Tab-separated table of C-alpha atoms in Angstrom:
chain	number	residue	atom	x	y	z
W	1	UNK	CA	17.769	14.292	-18.585
W	2	UNK	CA	14.958	13.727	-16.095
W	3	UNK	CA	14.980	15.417	-12.690
W	4	UNK	CA	14.418	13.720	-9.349
W	5	UNK	CA	10.951	15.303	-9.126
W	6	UNK	CA	10.016	13.919	-12.552
W	7	UNK	CA	11.220	10.438	-11.575
W	8	UNK	CA	9.047	10.460	-8.447
W	9	UNK	CA	6.050	11.678	-10.467
W	10	UNK	CA	6.301	8.726	-12.875
W	11	UNK	CA	7.433	6.014	-10.463
W	12	UNK	CA	5.312	3.222	-8.958
W	13	UNK	CA	6.035	1.849	-5.496
W	14	UNK	CA	5.160	-1.721	-4.530
W	15	UNK	CA	4.662	-1.538	-0.796
W	16	UNK	CA	3.181	-4.884	0.188
W	17	UNK	CA	3.843	-8.044	-1.859
W	18	UNK	CA	1.446	-10.933	-1.220
W	19	UNK	CA	1.290	-14.601	-2.065
W	20	UNK	CA	-1.304	-15.846	-4.508
W	21	UNK	CA	-4.518	-16.716	-2.717
W	22	UNK	CA	-3.831	-14.434	0.248
W	23	UNK	CA	-4.911	-10.966	-0.938
W	24	UNK	CA	-4.933	-7.661	0.901
W	25	UNK	CA	-8.482	-7.146	2.194
W	26	UNK	CA	-8.017	-3.797	3.928
W	27	UNK	CA	-5.284	-1.224	4.489
W	28	UNK	CA	-4.786	2.035	6.377
W	29	UNK	CA	-2.237	4.686	5.362
W	30	UNK	CA	-0.788	6.134	8.571
W	31	UNK	CA	1.264	9.181	7.588
W	32	UNK	CA	1.612	10.216	11.227
W	33	UNK	CA	3.771	7.177	12.023
W	34	UNK	CA	5.048	6.437	8.515
W	35	UNK	CA	3.369	3.055	7.933
W	36	UNK	CA	0.830	1.339	5.703
W	37	UNK	CA	-1.068	-1.193	7.828
W	38	UNK	CA	-2.446	-4.165	5.894
W	39	UNK	CA	-4.914	-6.917	6.758
W	40	UNK	CA	-4.816	-10.111	4.674
W	41	UNK	CA	-7.285	-12.881	3.943
W	42	UNK	CA	-5.233	-15.205	6.179
W	43	UNK	CA	-5.715	-12.854	9.129
W	44	UNK	CA	-2.135	-11.559	9.000
W	45	UNK	CA	-1.631	-7.906	9.941
W	46	UNK	CA	1.562	-6.123	8.848
W	47	UNK	CA	2.946	-2.589	9.054
W	48	UNK	CA	4.963	-1.571	5.983
W	49	UNK	CA	7.189	1.520	6.038
W	50	UNK	CA	5.972	4.227	3.668
W	51	UNK	CA	8.546	5.077	0.985
W	52	UNK	CA	10.394	8.292	1.770
W	53	UNK	CA	9.219	9.661	-1.600
W	54	UNK	CA	5.596	9.235	-0.445
W	55	UNK	CA	6.143	11.279	2.723
W	56	UNK	CA	7.451	8.299	4.659
W	57	UNK	CA	9.640	8.903	7.708
W	58	UNK	CA	11.162	5.480	8.461
W	59	UNK	CA	14.150	3.985	6.683
W	60	UNK	CA	13.760	0.323	5.713
W	61	UNK	CA	17.285	-0.207	7.063
W	62	UNK	CA	15.919	0.305	10.542
W	63	UNK	CA	16.809	-2.611	12.833
W	64	UNK	CA	13.172	-3.213	13.771
W	65	UNK	CA	12.174	-3.826	10.153
W	66	UNK	CA	15.136	-6.106	9.470
W	67	UNK	CA	13.886	-8.444	12.174
W	68	UNK	CA	10.709	-8.953	10.168
W	69	UNK	CA	12.116	-9.276	6.698
W	70	UNK	CA	9.759	-10.849	4.131
W	71	UNK	CA	11.560	-12.733	1.382
W	72	UNK	CA	9.320	-13.298	-1.630
W	73	UNK	CA	11.569	-15.865	-3.267
W	74	UNK	CA	10.573	-19.510	-3.052
W	75	UNK	CA	12.705	-21.730	-0.853
W	76	UNK	CA	15.789	-22.984	-2.649
W	77	UNK	CA	15.130	-20.690	-5.622
W	78	UNK	CA	18.029	-18.693	-7.002
W	79	UNK	CA	17.300	-15.129	-8.044
W	80	UNK	CA	18.846	-13.607	-11.110
W	81	UNK	CA	20.360	-10.139	-10.816
W	82	UNK	CA	17.366	-8.478	-12.463
W	83	UNK	CA	14.971	-9.741	-9.779
W	84	UNK	CA	17.307	-9.600	-6.812
W	85	UNK	CA	16.338	-6.056	-5.789
W	86	UNK	CA	12.678	-7.110	-5.515
W	87	UNK	CA	13.266	-10.175	-3.334
W	88	UNK	CA	13.172	-8.424	0.039
W	89	UNK	CA	10.483	-6.269	1.592
W	90	UNK	CA	10.588	-5.093	5.163
W	91	UNK	CA	7.648	-4.917	7.544
W	92	UNK	CA	6.625	-5.286	11.142
W	93	UNK	CA	4.468	-8.410	11.281
W	94	UNK	CA	1.978	-7.916	14.077
W	95	UNK	CA	0.352	-11.317	13.631
W	96	UNK	CA	1.099	-14.217	11.268
W	97	UNK	CA	-2.515	-15.407	10.912
W	98	UNK	CA	-5.804	-15.202	12.770
W	99	UNK	CA	-9.027	-17.118	13.346
W	100	UNK	CA	-10.646	-15.534	10.305
W	101	UNK	CA	-10.069	-13.052	7.503
W	102	UNK	CA	-9.277	-9.459	8.401
W	103	UNK	CA	-12.276	-7.358	7.364
W	104	UNK	CA	-11.007	-3.893	8.310
W	105	UNK	CA	-7.911	-2.279	9.852
W	106	UNK	CA	-7.671	1.070	11.612
W	107	UNK	CA	-5.007	3.116	13.423
W	108	UNK	CA	-6.385	5.061	16.385
W	109	UNK	CA	-5.363	8.589	17.387
W	110	UNK	CA	-3.332	7.118	20.257
W	111	UNK	CA	-1.427	4.986	17.686
W	112	UNK	CA	-3.042	1.711	18.715
W	113	UNK	CA	-3.818	-0.634	15.805
W	114	UNK	CA	-7.190	-2.371	15.465
W	115	UNK	CA	-8.025	-5.364	13.292
W	116	UNK	CA	-11.613	-6.513	12.663
W	117	UNK	CA	-11.344	-10.320	12.617
W	118	UNK	CA	-14.186	-11.885	10.664
W	119	UNK	CA	-17.506	-11.191	12.367
W	120	UNK	CA	-16.392	-12.407	15.782
W	121	UNK	CA	-13.525	-10.386	17.239
W	122	UNK	CA	-11.703	-7.086	17.437
W	123	UNK	CA	-7.945	-7.372	17.956
W	124	UNK	CA	-5.910	-4.463	19.312
W	125	UNK	CA	-2.167	-3.734	19.565
W	126	UNK	CA	-0.770	-1.085	21.894
W	127	UNK	CA	1.818	0.077	19.341
W	128	UNK	CA	3.662	-0.903	16.182
W	129	UNK	CA	6.324	-2.591	18.330
W	130	UNK	CA	3.885	-4.563	20.473
W	131	UNK	CA	4.654	-8.274	20.780
W	132	UNK	CA	1.165	-9.178	22.001
W	133	UNK	CA	-2.395	-8.115	21.267
W	134	UNK	CA	-5.735	-8.017	23.073
W	135	UNK	CA	-8.759	-9.866	21.712
W	136	UNK	CA	-12.151	-8.281	22.271
W	137	UNK	CA	-15.600	-9.639	21.508
W	138	UNK	CA	-18.657	-7.709	20.381
W	139	UNK	CA	-21.280	-6.752	22.940
W	140	UNK	CA	-24.101	-8.880	21.537
W	141	UNK	CA	-27.456	-9.532	23.098
W	142	UNK	CA	-29.464	-12.725	22.884
W	143	UNK	CA	-31.316	-11.231	19.929
W	144	UNK	CA	-28.176	-11.436	17.827
W	145	UNK	CA	-27.493	-15.110	17.224
W	146	UNK	CA	-24.303	-17.087	17.618
W	147	UNK	CA	-21.495	-16.930	15.120
W	148	UNK	CA	-21.558	-20.576	14.116
W	149	UNK	CA	-25.214	-20.387	13.198
W	150	UNK	CA	-25.082	-17.229	11.111
W	151	UNK	CA	-21.538	-16.352	10.002
W	152	UNK	CA	-22.367	-17.337	6.425
W	153	UNK	CA	-24.730	-14.365	6.183
W	154	UNK	CA	-22.694	-11.802	8.153
W	155	UNK	CA	-22.164	-8.378	6.638
W	156	UNK	CA	-19.489	-5.981	7.910
W	157	UNK	CA	-19.044	-2.521	6.444
W	158	UNK	CA	-16.181	-0.379	7.746
W	159	UNK	CA	-15.777	3.362	7.372
W	160	UNK	CA	-12.580	4.971	8.663
W	161	UNK	CA	-12.951	4.808	12.461
W	162	UNK	CA	-16.326	3.045	12.603
W	163	UNK	CA	-18.156	-0.011	11.329
W	164	UNK	CA	-21.543	-1.684	11.337
W	165	UNK	CA	-22.113	-5.425	11.655
W	166	UNK	CA	-25.245	-7.264	10.578
W	167	UNK	CA	-25.220	-10.952	11.510
W	168	UNK	CA	-28.150	-12.593	9.724
W	169	UNK	CA	-30.976	-11.771	7.348
W	170	UNK	CA	-34.425	-11.999	8.883
W	171	UNK	CA	-33.351	-10.348	12.157
W	172	UNK	CA	-33.690	-6.678	13.022
W	173	UNK	CA	-30.469	-6.217	14.954
W	174	UNK	CA	-27.171	-4.699	13.857
W	175	UNK	CA	-24.331	-3.277	15.892
W	176	UNK	CA	-22.311	-0.063	15.507
W	177	UNK	CA	-18.696	0.010	16.717
W	178	UNK	CA	-16.499	3.059	17.254
W	179	UNK	CA	-13.026	1.718	16.427
W	180	UNK	CA	-11.375	4.594	18.324
W	181	UNK	CA	-13.112	3.372	21.483
W	182	UNK	CA	-13.850	-0.341	21.269
W	183	UNK	CA	-16.069	-0.210	24.341
W	184	UNK	CA	-18.325	2.239	22.519
W	185	UNK	CA	-20.641	-0.221	20.817
W	186	UNK	CA	-24.344	0.378	20.392
W	187	UNK	CA	-27.162	-1.771	19.117
W	188	UNK	CA	-29.254	-0.511	16.213
W	189	UNK	CA	-32.729	-1.855	15.450
W	190	UNK	CA	-34.200	-2.044	11.963
W	191	UNK	CA	-37.958	-1.536	11.773
W	192	UNK	CA	-37.961	-4.095	8.948
W	193	UNK	CA	-35.261	-6.802	8.793
W	194	UNK	CA	-33.081	-7.123	5.721
W	195	UNK	CA	-34.102	-9.920	3.364
W	196	UNK	CA	-31.870	-12.715	2.082
W	197	UNK	CA	-31.285	-10.752	-1.141
W	198	UNK	CA	-30.658	-7.387	0.539
W	199	UNK	CA	-27.123	-6.244	1.277
W	200	UNK	CA	-25.470	-3.275	2.941
W	201	UNK	CA	-23.413	-1.608	0.193
W	202	UNK	CA	-21.669	1.296	1.964
W	203	UNK	CA	-21.541	3.287	5.198
W	204	UNK	CA	-20.381	6.880	5.792
W	205	UNK	CA	-20.354	6.881	9.590
W	206	UNK	CA	-24.003	7.947	9.930
W	207	UNK	CA	-25.895	6.580	6.909
W	208	UNK	CA	-25.843	3.276	5.066
W	209	UNK	CA	-27.146	2.136	1.680
W	210	UNK	CA	-28.776	-1.229	0.962
W	211	UNK	CA	-29.512	-2.949	-2.345
W	212	UNK	CA	-32.403	-5.425	-2.557
W	213	UNK	CA	-33.315	-7.676	-5.474
W	214	UNK	CA	-36.976	-8.296	-6.259
W	215	UNK	CA	-37.129	-11.782	-7.784
W	216	UNK	CA	-40.638	-11.273	-9.129
W	217	UNK	CA	-39.833	-8.404	-11.512
W	218	UNK	CA	-36.031	-8.255	-11.464
W	219	UNK	CA	-35.974	-4.733	-10.075
W	220	UNK	CA	-33.306	-3.587	-7.656
W	221	UNK	CA	-34.335	-1.244	-4.855
W	222	UNK	CA	-31.765	1.084	-3.289
W	223	UNK	CA	-32.639	2.295	0.222
W	224	UNK	CA	-30.956	4.798	2.519
W	225	UNK	CA	-30.907	4.582	6.328
W	226	UNK	CA	-29.536	6.765	9.105
W	227	UNK	CA	-28.293	5.672	12.524
W	228	UNK	CA	-27.799	9.265	13.733
W	229	UNK	CA	-30.260	11.189	15.870
W	230	UNK	CA	-32.941	13.042	13.862
W	231	UNK	CA	-31.786	16.337	12.333
W	232	UNK	CA	-28.216	15.634	13.382
W	233	UNK	CA	-26.802	16.632	9.971
W	234	UNK	CA	-25.257	20.051	9.503
W	235	UNK	CA	-24.129	20.672	5.947
W	236	UNK	CA	-23.376	23.860	4.063
W	237	UNK	CA	-24.136	25.010	0.526
W	238	UNK	CA	-27.721	23.818	0.703
W	239	UNK	CA	-26.839	20.128	0.783
W	240	UNK	CA	-28.885	19.674	3.974
W	241	UNK	CA	-31.990	19.859	1.809
W	242	UNK	CA	-31.447	16.300	0.574
W	243	UNK	CA	-31.258	14.877	4.068
W	244	UNK	CA	-34.034	17.050	5.490
W	245	UNK	CA	-36.366	16.100	2.645
W	246	UNK	CA	-35.828	12.409	3.277
W	247	UNK	CA	-35.947	12.708	7.063
W	248	UNK	CA	-39.357	14.353	6.865
W	249	UNK	CA	-40.599	11.041	5.457
W	250	UNK	CA	-38.761	8.861	7.970
W	251	UNK	CA	-40.176	7.222	11.064
W	252	UNK	CA	-40.052	9.499	14.080
W	253	UNK	CA	-39.309	6.660	16.468
W	254	UNK	CA	-35.857	6.828	18.049
W	255	UNK	CA	-35.735	3.680	20.173
W	256	UNK	CA	-37.110	0.156	20.246
W	257	UNK	CA	-36.471	-1.970	23.361
W	258	UNK	CA	-33.713	0.428	24.406
W	259	UNK	CA	-31.831	0.251	21.076
W	260	UNK	CA	-31.531	3.125	18.610
W	261	UNK	CA	-33.536	2.753	15.415
W	262	UNK	CA	-32.042	2.846	11.927
W	263	UNK	CA	-34.403	5.330	10.282
W	264	UNK	CA	-35.436	4.713	6.704
W	265	UNK	CA	-34.800	8.023	4.916
W	266	UNK	CA	-37.354	7.247	2.238
W	267	UNK	CA	-35.106	7.033	-0.823
W	268	UNK	CA	-36.647	3.913	-2.420
W	269	UNK	CA	-34.702	4.312	-5.662
W	270	UNK	CA	-35.736	1.656	-8.207
W	271	UNK	CA	-33.428	0.275	-10.900
W	272	UNK	CA	-35.488	-1.636	-13.450
W	273	UNK	CA	-34.630	-5.136	-14.647
W	274	UNK	CA	-31.534	-4.986	-16.831
W	275	UNK	CA	-28.639	-7.091	-18.012
W	276	UNK	CA	-26.361	-4.429	-16.530
W	277	UNK	CA	-24.695	-5.107	-13.218
W	278	UNK	CA	-24.960	-2.346	-10.597
W	279	UNK	CA	-22.599	-2.189	-7.645
W	280	UNK	CA	-20.711	0.166	-5.333
W	281	UNK	CA	-23.328	2.729	-4.223
W	282	UNK	CA	-20.790	4.662	-2.170
W	283	UNK	CA	-21.746	7.488	0.179
W	284	UNK	CA	-19.588	10.351	1.416
W	285	UNK	CA	-20.609	12.428	4.443
W	286	UNK	CA	-18.898	15.481	2.907
W	287	UNK	CA	-21.094	15.183	-0.215
W	288	UNK	CA	-24.373	14.055	1.387
W	289	UNK	CA	-26.534	14.484	-1.714
W	290	UNK	CA	-24.461	12.156	-3.908
W	291	UNK	CA	-24.312	8.377	-4.333
W	292	UNK	CA	-21.726	6.995	-6.782
W	293	UNK	CA	-22.148	3.571	-8.362
W	294	UNK	CA	-20.932	1.397	-11.246
W	295	UNK	CA	-23.163	0.401	-14.145
W	296	UNK	CA	-22.483	-1.588	-17.301
W	297	UNK	CA	-19.206	-2.750	-15.700
W	298	UNK	CA	-17.135	0.221	-16.938
W	299	UNK	CA	-19.234	3.356	-16.305
W	300	UNK	CA	-19.610	5.315	-13.068
W	301	UNK	CA	-22.665	7.440	-12.354
W	302	UNK	CA	-23.469	10.085	-9.739
W	303	UNK	CA	-26.999	10.020	-8.343
W	304	UNK	CA	-28.560	13.037	-6.597
W	305	UNK	CA	-30.666	12.102	-3.554
W	306	UNK	CA	-32.541	15.405	-3.582
W	307	UNK	CA	-33.297	15.342	-7.310
W	308	UNK	CA	-33.767	11.565	-7.425
W	309	UNK	CA	-31.910	11.438	-10.723
W	310	UNK	CA	-28.504	10.631	-12.201
W	311	UNK	CA	-26.653	13.931	-12.556
W	312	UNK	CA	-23.256	12.884	-13.905
W	313	UNK	CA	-21.819	10.098	-16.026
W	314	UNK	CA	-18.144	9.095	-15.721
W	315	UNK	CA	-17.253	7.239	-18.889
W	316	UNK	CA	-13.722	6.438	-19.996
W	317	UNK	CA	-12.607	2.997	-18.807
W	318	UNK	CA	-12.377	0.541	-21.699
W	319	UNK	CA	-12.794	-2.519	-19.477
W	320	UNK	CA	-14.142	-3.618	-16.091
W	321	UNK	CA	-13.939	-1.167	-13.182
W	322	UNK	CA	-12.724	-3.138	-10.156
W	323	UNK	CA	-12.605	-0.421	-7.468
W	324	UNK	CA	-13.380	3.245	-6.905
W	325	UNK	CA	-13.418	5.835	-4.130
W	326	UNK	CA	-16.051	8.538	-3.677
W	327	UNK	CA	-14.508	11.738	-2.299
W	328	UNK	CA	-15.984	15.184	-1.630
W	329	UNK	CA	-14.900	16.655	-4.965
W	330	UNK	CA	-13.417	13.696	-6.846
W	331	UNK	CA	-14.011	10.096	-7.784
W	332	UNK	CA	-10.972	7.827	-8.216
W	333	UNK	CA	-11.368	4.619	-10.233
W	334	UNK	CA	-9.242	1.698	-11.371
W	335	UNK	CA	-9.992	-0.943	-13.994
W	336	UNK	CA	-8.735	-4.049	-15.731
W	337	UNK	CA	-7.747	-1.734	-18.599
W	338	UNK	CA	-4.711	-0.969	-16.383
W	339	UNK	CA	-5.781	2.643	-15.913
W	340	UNK	CA	-6.373	4.826	-12.869
W	341	UNK	CA	-8.667	7.772	-13.541
W	342	UNK	CA	-9.458	10.775	-11.351
W	343	UNK	CA	-12.740	12.580	-12.054
W	344	UNK	CA	-13.772	16.078	-10.984
W	345	UNK	CA	-17.412	15.864	-9.814
W	346	UNK	CA	-17.776	19.006	-7.707
W	347	UNK	CA	-20.790	21.118	-8.633
W	348	UNK	CA	-20.381	20.594	-12.362
W	349	UNK	CA	-23.397	21.381	-14.567
W	350	UNK	CA	-22.139	19.101	-17.352
W	351	UNK	CA	-23.682	15.629	-17.408
W	352	UNK	CA	-20.388	14.130	-18.567
W	353	UNK	CA	-17.869	14.472	-15.749
W	354	UNK	CA	-14.385	15.770	-16.441
W	355	UNK	CA	-11.544	13.241	-16.148
W	356	UNK	CA	-8.668	15.376	-14.891
W	357	UNK	CA	-5.991	12.681	-14.631
W	358	UNK	CA	-5.214	9.323	-16.276
W	359	UNK	CA	-2.411	6.972	-15.254
W	360	UNK	CA	-1.964	4.180	-17.802
W	361	UNK	CA	-0.072	0.875	-17.738
W	362	UNK	CA	-0.250	0.535	-13.986
W	363	UNK	CA	1.400	-2.537	-12.432
W	364	UNK	CA	-0.627	-5.309	-10.827
W	365	UNK	CA	-3.048	-8.016	-11.915
W	366	UNK	CA	-6.827	-7.717	-11.562
W	367	UNK	CA	-9.729	-10.150	-11.963
W	368	UNK	CA	-13.277	-8.759	-12.408
W	369	UNK	CA	-15.445	-9.571	-9.415
W	370	UNK	CA	-12.555	-9.861	-6.946
W	371	UNK	CA	-12.207	-7.474	-3.991
W	372	UNK	CA	-9.880	-4.488	-4.533
W	373	UNK	CA	-9.488	-1.076	-2.946
W	374	UNK	CA	-8.213	2.302	-4.158
W	375	UNK	CA	-7.568	5.307	-1.898
W	376	UNK	CA	-6.377	8.823	-2.686
W	377	UNK	CA	-4.563	10.813	0.004
W	378	UNK	CA	-3.817	14.357	-1.137
W	379	UNK	CA	-1.343	13.849	-4.011
W	380	UNK	CA	-0.827	10.087	-3.530
W	381	UNK	CA	-2.898	7.154	-4.786
W	382	UNK	CA	-2.741	3.680	-3.200
W	383	UNK	CA	-4.442	0.595	-4.641
W	384	UNK	CA	-4.557	-3.163	-4.111
W	385	UNK	CA	-4.077	-5.856	-6.738
W	386	UNK	CA	-3.492	-9.596	-6.787
W	387	UNK	CA	0.195	-8.741	-6.320
W	388	UNK	CA	-0.217	-6.532	-3.251
W	389	UNK	CA	-0.345	-2.755	-2.767
W	390	UNK	CA	1.057	-0.239	-5.224
W	391	UNK	CA	1.234	3.536	-4.895
W	392	UNK	CA	2.191	6.539	-6.999
W	393	UNK	CA	2.198	10.325	-6.842
W	394	UNK	CA	-0.374	11.914	-9.130
W	395	UNK	CA	0.413	15.596	-8.634
C-alpha cells in the first residue's frame, strides 16, 4: 500500500489548462503568495493557485478563485464521470487579452505583477486582487524607431527581474529594463549593430549571447557581450578568470552619446557548417564560465568560456529536446520522448555528464520547434506543453 508521500512523489499536477492555439509563453512561480502567474499568446495573464502538495498556501475553494472559474468543457458538451473532475480549474484572471502576446511575466518583491506586452508596453497590477492595471511605455529615444516600422524584427529576452529589448537589426540601440523598478530603464549602445541573421539567444542579467549566421561559409559565430561596468563581476572558485580574460580583450569605452556600451567580451566562438541545428546557448550568472546549448536535436553540451572548448556532453534523450534550464549545478531538460532529465554538471571531470534523475511518460503534448519552458525550483519541476503547465516533485 502506497503512502501519501509516495503518491505525491509520483503524481503530476496540471496547473494551467490552455486552449489549442493559445499557449503559455511565460510563467513565474510565486511561492511567497502561493500562485503560478502565466502569460499567454493572447495576452491573457492569470494567477493559478499552487497545489498544496507543491508548497501552495491557497485553497482552490477560496471565494476569490471561484469568481474566476475556468471551465474547459466546450459549450453544450456533456462530460462523462471520468472527465468531470478535470473540467474546472480556478484562477484569478488579471486580464482576458491584450494588444499583443505576453513575452515575460514577473512578480516584484512588493507583490506587484508585471507583464511584458509584445515590444511596446509594460503592464502592472498592484496586487493579485487588483481590478485594474497600469500601462507603461518604454523610454525610447529617436534613435530607436517606431513599433509599426520594426516590430517584425524585435527581440526581447527576459531574465528573472530584468530584460533587454532590441527593436531592429542594423541599429545600435537596445534598452535594459529593471522589472522591479519600471522607471529604471537604460539605453545600451552596441559598437557594431546586430545583422539580420544575428539573434540574442540568452541573457543572465549582465551578459548576453548572440548567434550569427555567415551565409558565405555556413559558419555560426557565437559572441558574448556585457552590459555591466568593467570588472563588475565577483565570482569565487576561480571562475572570474573566464570573465577577466575576455574583458581584457574588450573595448574600454563605457559610454557613447550618453548611453552605456555593450562590451564585446571577445568570445568569437565558431561553429563550422553542419547539418546539425544549434540552439539555446543559455548563460547562468552563478556559473559564469559555462554556456549550455543543444546540438543534433537531442544532445546538450557544456562549453567552457575560459578553455574555449566543450567540456561536457549530456546525452540520453531519444528524441527532440524542446526546452532546458541551465542552473548553477544542474541542467534540466525535457523532450518529445516524454522524458524529463536532470543532469549534474558541477565541476565534474568526466566528459559525459551524470544524469541523476529521469521522469518518464510525462503528460503533455510537444511539437519540435515550438516554444516551451521548463523550470526547477528546489524539489519541484514545472514545464509548459501544448496542454498548459504541469508540475511534479522530483525529490
